[in-house]
Coordinates of C-alpha atoms and ligand atoms in Angstrom, one line a residue:
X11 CA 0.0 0.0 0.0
X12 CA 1.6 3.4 -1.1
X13 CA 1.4 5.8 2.0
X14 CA 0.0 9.3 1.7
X15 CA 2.3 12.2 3.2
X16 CA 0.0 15.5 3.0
X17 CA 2.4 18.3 2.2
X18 CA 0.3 21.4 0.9
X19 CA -3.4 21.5 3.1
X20 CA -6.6 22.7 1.0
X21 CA -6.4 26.0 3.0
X22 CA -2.9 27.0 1.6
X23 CA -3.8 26.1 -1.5
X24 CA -6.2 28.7 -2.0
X25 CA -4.5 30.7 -0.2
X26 CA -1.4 30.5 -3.1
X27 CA -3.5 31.5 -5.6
X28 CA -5.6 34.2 -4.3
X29 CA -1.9 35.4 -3.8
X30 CA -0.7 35.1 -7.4
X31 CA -4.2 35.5 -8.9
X32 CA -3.9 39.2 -7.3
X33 CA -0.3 39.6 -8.8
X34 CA -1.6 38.5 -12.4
X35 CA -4.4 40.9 -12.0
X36 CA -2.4 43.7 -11.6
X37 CA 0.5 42.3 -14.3
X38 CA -2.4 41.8 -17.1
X39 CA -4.4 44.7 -16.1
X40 CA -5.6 46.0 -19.3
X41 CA -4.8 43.5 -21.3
X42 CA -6.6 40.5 -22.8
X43 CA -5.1 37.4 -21.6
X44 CA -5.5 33.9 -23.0
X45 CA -4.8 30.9 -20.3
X46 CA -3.7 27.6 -21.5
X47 CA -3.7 25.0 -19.0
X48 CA -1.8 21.9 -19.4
X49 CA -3.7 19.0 -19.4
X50 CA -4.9 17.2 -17.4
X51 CA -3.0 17.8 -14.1
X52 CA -4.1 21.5 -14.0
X53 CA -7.2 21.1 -14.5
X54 CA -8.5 22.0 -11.1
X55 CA -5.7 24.8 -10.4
X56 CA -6.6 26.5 -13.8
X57 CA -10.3 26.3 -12.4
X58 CA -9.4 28.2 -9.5
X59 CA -7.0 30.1 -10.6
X60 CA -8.9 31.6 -13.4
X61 CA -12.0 32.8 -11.2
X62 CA -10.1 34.9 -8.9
X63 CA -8.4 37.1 -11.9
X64 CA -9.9 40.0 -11.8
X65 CA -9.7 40.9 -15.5
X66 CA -12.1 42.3 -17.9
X67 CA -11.6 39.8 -21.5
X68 CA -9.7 36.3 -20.0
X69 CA -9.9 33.2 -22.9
X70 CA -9.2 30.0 -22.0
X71 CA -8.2 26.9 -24.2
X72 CA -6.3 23.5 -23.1
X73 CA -3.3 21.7 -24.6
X74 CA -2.1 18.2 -23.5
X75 CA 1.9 16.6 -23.8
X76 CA 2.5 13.6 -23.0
X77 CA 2.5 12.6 -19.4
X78 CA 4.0 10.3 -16.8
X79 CA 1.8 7.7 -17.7
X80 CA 2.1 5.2 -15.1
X81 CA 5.8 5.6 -14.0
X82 CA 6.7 8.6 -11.5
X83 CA 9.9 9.6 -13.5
X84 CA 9.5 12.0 -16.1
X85 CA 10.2 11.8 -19.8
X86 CA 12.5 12.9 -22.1
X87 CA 10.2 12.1 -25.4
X88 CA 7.1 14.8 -25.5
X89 CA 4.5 14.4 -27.7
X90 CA 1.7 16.9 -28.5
X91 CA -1.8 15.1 -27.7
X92 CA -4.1 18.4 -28.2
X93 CA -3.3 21.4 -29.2
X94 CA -5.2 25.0 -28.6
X95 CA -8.2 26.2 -30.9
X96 CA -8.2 29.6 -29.7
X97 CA -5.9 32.1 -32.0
X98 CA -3.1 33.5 -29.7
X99 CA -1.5 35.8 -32.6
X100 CA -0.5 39.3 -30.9
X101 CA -2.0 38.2 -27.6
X102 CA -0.6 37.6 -24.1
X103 CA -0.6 33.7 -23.1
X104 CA -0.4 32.4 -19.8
X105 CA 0.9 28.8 -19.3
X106 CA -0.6 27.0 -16.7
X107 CA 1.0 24.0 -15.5
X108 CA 0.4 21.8 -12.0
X109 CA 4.2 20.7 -11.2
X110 CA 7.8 21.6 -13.4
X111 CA 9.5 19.3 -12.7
X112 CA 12.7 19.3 -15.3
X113 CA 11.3 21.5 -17.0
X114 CA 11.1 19.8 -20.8
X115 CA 7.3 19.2 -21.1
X116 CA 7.3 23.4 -20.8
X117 CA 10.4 24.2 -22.6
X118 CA 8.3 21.8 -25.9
X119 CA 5.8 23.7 -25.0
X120 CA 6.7 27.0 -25.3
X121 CA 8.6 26.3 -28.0
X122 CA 5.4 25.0 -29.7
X123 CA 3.3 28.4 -29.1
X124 CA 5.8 30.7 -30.0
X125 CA 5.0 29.3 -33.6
X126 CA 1.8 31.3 -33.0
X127 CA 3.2 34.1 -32.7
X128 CA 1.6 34.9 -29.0
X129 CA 2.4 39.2 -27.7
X130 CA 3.7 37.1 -24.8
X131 CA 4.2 34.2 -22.9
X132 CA 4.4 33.5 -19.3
X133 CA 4.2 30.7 -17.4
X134 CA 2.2 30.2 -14.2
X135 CA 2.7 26.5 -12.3
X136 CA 1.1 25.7 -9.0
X137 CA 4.1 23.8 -8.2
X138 CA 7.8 24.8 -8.8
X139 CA 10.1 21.6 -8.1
X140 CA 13.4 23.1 -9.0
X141 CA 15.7 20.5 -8.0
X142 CA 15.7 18.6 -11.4
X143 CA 15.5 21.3 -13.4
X144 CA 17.3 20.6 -17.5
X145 CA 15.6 23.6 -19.3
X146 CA 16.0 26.9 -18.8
X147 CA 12.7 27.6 -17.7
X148 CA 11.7 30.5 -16.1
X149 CA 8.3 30.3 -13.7
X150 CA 7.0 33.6 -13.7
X151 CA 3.9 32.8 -10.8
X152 CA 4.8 29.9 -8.3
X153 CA 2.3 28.8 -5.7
X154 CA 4.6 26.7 -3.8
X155 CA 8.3 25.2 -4.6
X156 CA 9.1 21.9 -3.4
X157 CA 12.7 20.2 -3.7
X158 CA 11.6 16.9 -4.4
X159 CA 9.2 13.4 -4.1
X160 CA 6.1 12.4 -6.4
X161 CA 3.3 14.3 -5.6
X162 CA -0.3 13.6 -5.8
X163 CA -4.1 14.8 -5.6
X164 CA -5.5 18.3 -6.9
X165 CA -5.3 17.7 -9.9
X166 CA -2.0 15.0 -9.9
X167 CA -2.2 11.2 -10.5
X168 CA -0.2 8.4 -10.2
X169 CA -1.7 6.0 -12.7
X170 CA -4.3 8.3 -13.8
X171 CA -5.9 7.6 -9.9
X172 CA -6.1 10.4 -6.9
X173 CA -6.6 13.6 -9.3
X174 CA -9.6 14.3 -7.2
X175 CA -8.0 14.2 -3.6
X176 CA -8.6 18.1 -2.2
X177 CA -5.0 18.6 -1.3
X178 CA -1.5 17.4 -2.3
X179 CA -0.2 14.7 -0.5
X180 CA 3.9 13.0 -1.3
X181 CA 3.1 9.4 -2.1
X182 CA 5.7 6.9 -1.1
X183 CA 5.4 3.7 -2.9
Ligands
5GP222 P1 8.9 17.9 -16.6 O1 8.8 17.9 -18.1 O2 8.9 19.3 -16.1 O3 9.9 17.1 -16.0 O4 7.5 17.3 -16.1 C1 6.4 18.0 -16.0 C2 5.2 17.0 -15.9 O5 5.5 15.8 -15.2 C3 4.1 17.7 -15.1 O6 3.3 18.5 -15.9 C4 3.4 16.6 -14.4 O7 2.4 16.1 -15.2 C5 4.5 15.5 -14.3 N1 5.1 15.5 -12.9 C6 6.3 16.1 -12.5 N2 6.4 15.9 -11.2 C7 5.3 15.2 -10.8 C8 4.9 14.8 -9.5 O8 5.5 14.9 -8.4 N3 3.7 14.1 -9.4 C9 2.9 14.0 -10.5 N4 1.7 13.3 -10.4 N5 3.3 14.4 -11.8 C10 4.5 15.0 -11.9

């Protein structure tokens, strides 16, 4: 049985992104801003997230990479699963991601919307886990940073399983 280590409580959570929701706010003020949010594991932080900007015009669209699957190391080889619909030309684009971890599903990433041709692009993650990081990455909004251990629960699986758990808990196989 894996064991379930609770690291960042429900209560911090929201209290992280009412934080950097009010430091986007006054960033993107102004401005339209277009949120794409990496599937799936930001699902629920880009739902939170996005109702505490206080903006007038925010878009949203989802792209999905290819994930851990059901290891907990991360990969090298990204794919592209689903990219945006919404047109990003001359607009300012927010990444949302739930952990970087090395950094290489977001450095792909990037790379992939700047073909766009995007005003900007910043990237907003919910969890910053610097220790491993290969690309040079820069995480503009950070709710938390952690140095290391597999994560789970708002919005993170192992195995596709625990995405719903309220809070993020270290699993320990
Ligand atoms: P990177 O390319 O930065 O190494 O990996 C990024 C992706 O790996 C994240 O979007 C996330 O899906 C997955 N990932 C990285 N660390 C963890 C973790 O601790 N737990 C889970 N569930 N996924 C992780």
């Amino acid at each position: 049985m894996p064991e379930f280590i609770p690291v960042i409580k429900k209560h911090e959570i929201q209290r992280q992104i009412l934080r950097i929701a009010e430091t986007i706010t006054t960033d993107y003020q102004g401005r339209e801003l277009v949120l794409i949010g990496v599937l799936k594991g930001a699902f629920l932080f880009l739902a939170d997230l996005a109702r505490e900007l206080k903006l007038e015009k925010v878009k949203i669209d989802f792209l999905q990479a290819s994930s851990y699957g059901a290891d907990t190391v991360s990969s090298e080889n990204i794919v592209m699963k689903k990219d945006i619909d919404v047109d990003i030309r001359g607009k300012d684009v927010l990444v949302v991601e739930d952990i970087v971890d090395t950094g290489l599903t977001l450095a792909y990433l990037i790379n992939h919307l700047k073909r766009y041709g995007p005003r900007s692009i910043k990237v907003c993650a919910m969890i910053d886990k610097s220790e491993r990081r290969k690309a040079a990455i820069k995480v503009d909004y950070a709710c938390t940073t952690v140095e290391n251990g597999f994560l789970v629960g708002y919005g993170l699986d192992y195995a596709e399983d625990y995405r719903n758990l309220p809070e993020i808990y270290h699993m320990k196989l």
